[in-house]
């Protein structure tokens, strides 16, 4: 009996030491990406300046690290899977995202959740795939996730992740900057992305600048205070540039119910079905910054599905992706493109806009 007890205690001790060692590894290896990081545009642009009065087309798309086929479920959404199905599936999903974007003929593209070297996507550099697809454009990459090895789920750990935001531009970017958004200081910071937005500056032909913002704000573990702090920082930045006379266009995955009522309109729920789907804080928008929620033909169409179960029509969907602009920008077209979520858990949003005379 003593021998059995000794063996049991030894096993427990080994497991406890391993668990403590892993926790120490995660905590000690955590290193937040710095703020105000200068980003280097890559590639050659087709034009050198944005023209006042000309109509431009922009698209935003969260590509979900190349994992989310329509039948994919994700463990952090209540599903089962933690990695993409295969390297071939990753490449196919990213290539489909690039192809769908190209079909919309945009001048600017904003991608989120683009992996460069992650366990979950078989260490495929998805940024390289996008650069190849848009070799005639300039691209800007901003890292927003570099995590330690997450040893969960135990049978197929999510692993280590390196991911970011990609901005594609037909017009030359003279400079770009990565800004770190406020994030949780508690344990959830180890699970959430290292949230940020990027700002790409493009000269306009009237001496002003067009600023293209690419953002991916908090979902998992985001408190009301953190969400408000992130939005206030972004809004404040845009407002300051607008007051200088510059043009601001911001797109991305806001991880809020972007219209404030898409949960109800798309699903018929009286209450929020998922805790991360909080209404967009329109009351925080400063004067001069506008949320783009007037869809062409008044079509209220989803941009995201919850990935607790395989997708089929009638599942929970929501609008979380979209655009903000400064008041010196006129929006003439806005549509949430429907893809059936066949290559990502998000759908693209496309917008046409014009820079107004000063």
XYZ file of C-alpha atoms in Angstrom:
358
model
C 0.000 0.000 0.000
C 2.848 2.351 0.871
C 4.492 1.565 -2.454
C 1.294 2.410 -4.371
C 0.852 5.617 -2.382
C 4.464 6.590 -3.081
C 3.946 6.021 -6.819
C 0.741 8.093 -6.818
C 2.403 10.918 -4.915
C 5.372 10.834 -7.274
C 3.092 11.102 -10.310
C 1.169 13.970 -8.728
C 4.453 15.721 -7.913
C 5.705 15.338 -11.493
C 2.427 16.677 -12.912
C 2.466 19.611 -10.471
C 6.077 20.510 -11.288
C 5.325 20.294 -15.027
C 2.238 22.494 -14.639
C 4.097 25.094 -12.593
C 6.966 25.012 -15.065
C 4.584 25.587 -17.965
C 2.859 28.498 -16.199
C 6.275 30.023 -15.481
C 7.230 29.579 -19.148
C 4.058 31.326 -20.363
C 4.409 34.207 -17.894
C 8.160 34.736 -18.360
C 8.003 34.504 -22.159
C 5.200 37.078 -22.398
C 6.453 40.247 -24.041
C 4.051 42.866 -25.326
C 4.849 44.249 -28.757
C 6.044 47.835 -28.510
C 3.914 50.835 -29.377
C 4.794 53.358 -32.111
C 6.606 50.790 -34.270
C 7.527 52.109 -37.710
C 6.327 49.748 -40.445
C 8.055 49.347 -43.802
C 5.830 49.267 -46.908
C 6.846 46.530 -49.345
C 6.443 46.349 -53.105
C 5.729 48.971 -55.731
C 2.555 51.032 -55.994
C 0.741 51.917 -59.210
C 0.163 55.585 -58.337
C 1.850 58.088 -56.063
C -1.011 60.283 -54.779
C -4.692 60.018 -53.905
C -6.859 62.395 -55.913
C -9.524 64.609 -54.421
C -12.916 63.988 -56.046
C -11.997 60.533 -57.378
C -13.960 57.500 -56.183
C -11.917 54.807 -54.443
C -12.896 51.304 -53.400
C -11.745 49.628 -50.177
C -12.348 46.140 -48.777
C -11.832 44.688 -45.293
C -11.706 40.959 -44.469
C -10.706 38.931 -41.426
C -9.314 35.708 -42.955
C -9.316 33.731 -39.675
C -5.708 32.459 -40.043
C -6.764 30.290 -42.980
C -8.633 27.751 -40.859
C -12.345 28.462 -41.093
C -14.012 26.344 -43.715
C -17.812 26.368 -43.380
C -17.808 23.224 -41.231
C -14.937 24.306 -38.970
C -15.604 24.915 -35.260
C -13.208 26.707 -32.906
C -12.570 25.766 -29.296
C -12.601 29.370 -28.029
C -16.066 29.840 -29.535
C -17.431 26.691 -27.922
C -16.441 24.387 -30.784
C -13.899 21.564 -30.906
C -10.978 22.411 -33.198
C -7.846 24.388 -32.403
C -5.868 24.184 -35.630
C -6.570 24.337 -39.340
C -7.398 21.017 -41.001
C -4.255 20.740 -43.129
C -1.552 22.821 -44.843
C -3.490 22.429 -48.110
C -6.640 23.778 -46.458
C -4.751 26.809 -45.121
C -3.355 27.686 -48.529
C -6.736 27.190 -50.169
C -8.557 29.427 -47.667
C -6.008 32.247 -47.945
C -5.952 32.021 -51.738
C -9.757 32.141 -51.815
C -9.679 35.242 -49.603
C -7.230 36.902 -52.006
C -9.277 35.866 -55.047
C -12.558 37.122 -53.557
C -10.921 40.440 -52.694
C -9.477 40.784 -56.199
C -12.901 40.212 -57.766
C -14.139 43.364 -56.017
C -11.405 45.428 -57.735
C -10.473 47.452 -54.631
C -7.839 50.152 -54.470
C -7.165 49.284 -50.829
C -7.539 46.020 -48.902
C -7.401 45.448 -45.148
C -6.796 41.882 -43.947
C -6.813 40.696 -40.321
C -5.616 37.445 -38.699
C -2.867 36.785 -41.215
C -0.473 34.186 -39.771
C 3.233 34.225 -40.551
C 4.578 31.360 -38.424
C 1.954 29.646 -36.250
C 1.343 26.106 -35.059
C -2.370 26.477 -35.758
C -1.751 27.141 -39.472
C 1.127 24.691 -39.998
C 3.742 27.483 -40.007
C 2.613 28.677 -43.438
C 3.483 32.303 -44.124
C 0.108 33.644 -45.213
C 1.538 37.130 -45.707
C 3.761 35.717 -48.473
C 0.671 34.254 -50.179
C -1.051 37.656 -50.075
C 2.047 39.495 -51.292
C 2.230 37.138 -54.266
C -1.482 37.606 -54.999
C -1.106 41.395 -54.919
C 2.394 41.734 -56.326
C 1.393 44.885 -58.214
C 0.496 46.697 -54.967
C 2.243 47.911 -51.855
C 1.710 45.947 -48.658
C 2.179 46.833 -44.988
C 2.328 44.225 -42.206
C 1.686 44.990 -38.513
C 2.241 42.188 -35.993
C -0.505 41.864 -33.400
C -0.028 38.373 -31.990
C 3.095 36.514 -30.890
C 2.162 34.040 -28.194
C 3.961 31.356 -26.243
C 3.005 27.744 -26.915
C -0.577 27.310 -25.675
C -0.803 23.707 -24.485
C -4.572 23.536 -24.866
C -6.700 21.699 -25.922
C -4.529 18.868 -24.613
C -5.129 16.439 -27.490
C -4.351 19.069 -30.135
C -2.720 22.140 -28.554
C -3.299 25.502 -30.218
C 0.447 26.037 -30.018
C 2.510 29.163 -30.621
C 1.159 31.934 -32.831
C 2.591 34.770 -34.888
C 0.010 36.819 -36.741
C -0.868 40.301 -37.883
C -2.723 42.856 -39.996
C -2.020 43.372 -43.690
C -2.805 46.558 -45.608
C -2.691 46.445 -49.418
C -2.603 49.703 -51.383
C -2.638 50.590 -55.068
C -1.337 54.063 -54.133
C 2.098 54.561 -52.602
C 2.340 54.585 -48.797
C 4.913 57.124 -47.665
C 5.009 55.925 -44.043
C 3.197 53.527 -41.731
C 2.955 53.060 -37.978
C 1.801 50.357 -35.566
C -0.135 51.571 -32.517
C -0.692 49.286 -29.505
C -4.242 49.312 -28.173
C -4.931 49.008 -24.425
C -5.452 45.375 -23.403
C -6.256 43.469 -20.231
C -3.539 43.326 -17.608
C -5.039 40.147 -16.098
C -4.624 36.510 -17.105
C -6.751 36.956 -20.238
C -3.872 38.863 -21.849
C -2.215 35.477 -22.446
C -5.223 34.326 -24.512
C -6.149 37.525 -26.341
C -4.247 39.025 -29.249
C -1.737 41.806 -28.704
C -4.320 44.224 -30.076
C -3.250 47.074 -32.305
C -4.087 49.121 -35.342
C -1.870 50.246 -38.191
C -1.899 53.649 -39.886
C -0.709 53.974 -43.490
C -0.139 57.502 -44.807
C -0.803 58.333 -48.446
C -0.293 61.816 -49.908
C -3.285 63.546 -51.501
C -3.006 65.893 -54.475
C -4.148 68.893 -52.411
C -1.288 68.731 -49.918
C -3.268 66.750 -47.311
C -2.888 63.082 -46.456
C -5.177 60.062 -46.671
C -4.747 57.867 -43.594
C -5.797 54.216 -43.919
C -6.392 52.563 -40.530
C -6.471 48.764 -40.170
C -7.845 47.578 -36.807
C -8.664 44.367 -34.932
C -10.053 45.103 -31.469
C -10.607 42.780 -28.506
C -13.042 39.892 -28.288
C -12.066 37.192 -25.808
C -11.682 38.523 -22.292
C -12.338 42.112 -23.287
C -13.961 44.059 -20.457
C -16.212 47.061 -20.970
C -13.378 49.305 -19.783
C -10.851 47.780 -22.193
C -13.255 47.972 -25.134
C -14.017 51.641 -24.377
C -10.313 52.470 -23.948
C -9.467 50.874 -27.301
C -12.197 52.734 -29.152
C -11.391 56.054 -27.470
C -7.752 55.727 -28.483
C -8.620 54.974 -32.110
C -11.314 57.659 -32.295
C -8.999 60.229 -30.720
C -6.247 59.490 -33.208
C -8.623 59.857 -36.157
C -10.138 63.046 -34.770
C -6.701 64.645 -34.351
C -5.802 63.872 -37.963
C -9.169 65.121 -39.225
C -8.662 68.400 -37.390
C -5.342 68.782 -39.226
C -7.283 68.592 -42.480
C -6.315 65.008 -43.309
C -8.674 62.282 -44.562
C -9.280 59.224 -42.371
C -10.647 55.850 -43.473
C -10.636 53.048 -40.901
C -11.684 49.461 -41.524
C -11.395 46.128 -39.809
C -12.828 43.681 -37.317
C -14.243 45.708 -34.420
C -15.493 42.655 -32.477
C -18.644 44.613 -31.599
C -22.143 44.424 -32.993
C -21.154 47.100 -35.495
C -24.627 48.472 -36.225
C -25.709 48.039 -32.597
C -28.737 45.952 -33.562
C -27.534 43.387 -36.117
C -27.805 40.607 -33.522
C -31.542 41.216 -33.264
C -32.150 41.938 -36.950
C -30.258 38.895 -38.190
C -31.301 36.415 -35.510
C -34.438 37.755 -33.866
C -32.964 37.624 -30.372
C -34.228 40.027 -27.724
C -31.020 39.688 -25.733
C -27.421 39.217 -26.768
C -26.686 35.576 -27.469
C -22.920 35.758 -26.987
C -21.007 37.846 -24.466
C -18.421 39.122 -26.934
C -21.049 40.654 -29.213
C -21.454 43.950 -27.378
C -23.052 46.892 -29.230
C -20.645 49.267 -30.959
C -20.109 52.304 -28.648
C -21.484 54.915 -31.052
C -21.884 57.331 -28.143
C -18.075 57.538 -27.899
C -17.618 58.716 -31.489
C -16.264 62.287 -31.483
C -17.518 65.011 -33.745
C -16.023 64.590 -37.188
C -15.833 60.758 -37.158
C -18.679 58.761 -38.729
C -19.642 55.086 -38.514
C -20.532 53.701 -41.965
C -23.754 51.752 -41.405
C -25.989 52.958 -44.247
C -25.805 49.953 -46.532
C -26.573 50.260 -50.217
C -30.141 49.084 -50.919
C -30.609 48.901 -47.107
C -29.315 45.320 -47.093
C -28.581 44.174 -43.524
C -26.284 41.213 -44.180
C -23.897 39.457 -41.779
C -20.117 39.633 -41.756
C -19.370 36.981 -39.127
C -20.640 33.660 -37.775
C -20.141 32.138 -34.349
C -17.996 29.041 -34.706
C -19.437 26.801 -32.020
C -21.095 24.595 -34.674
C -20.632 24.054 -38.446
C -22.234 26.812 -40.469
C -25.594 26.428 -42.098
C -28.260 29.005 -42.877
C -30.097 29.947 -39.701
C -27.033 29.819 -37.435
C -26.085 32.833 -35.318
C -24.565 35.604 -37.452
C -23.678 39.212 -36.768
C -22.070 42.321 -38.281
C -18.723 43.010 -36.592
C -16.668 44.239 -39.558
C -16.973 47.652 -41.129
C -15.639 51.152 -41.684
C -15.321 54.540 -40.018
C -14.512 57.731 -41.926
C -13.831 61.358 -41.163
C -16.500 63.859 -42.253
C -14.387 65.109 -45.155
C -14.851 61.711 -46.787
C -18.087 60.922 -48.675
C -19.253 57.290 -48.781
C -21.223 56.379 -51.916
C -21.442 52.588 -51.667
C -21.374 50.049 -48.808
C -22.035 46.300 -48.945
C -21.352 43.210 -46.849
C -20.342 40.629 -49.462
C -21.820 37.165 -48.863
C -19.455 34.204 -49.270
C -21.310 31.501 -47.338
C -18.350 31.497 -44.916
C -16.678 28.861 -47.101
C -13.078 30.033 -46.498
C -13.324 32.227 -43.363
C -15.664 32.895 -40.456
C -15.917 36.507 -41.664
C -17.201 37.936 -44.925
C -15.682 40.921 -46.749
C -17.099 44.434 -46.498
C -16.609 46.725 -49.483
C -17.008 50.501 -49.549
C -16.605 53.259 -52.122
C -15.543 56.710 -50.973
C -14.431 60.101 -52.237
C -12.074 62.660 -50.702
C -13.851 66.017 -50.506
C -12.347 69.367 -51.351
C -10.725 71.031 -48.342
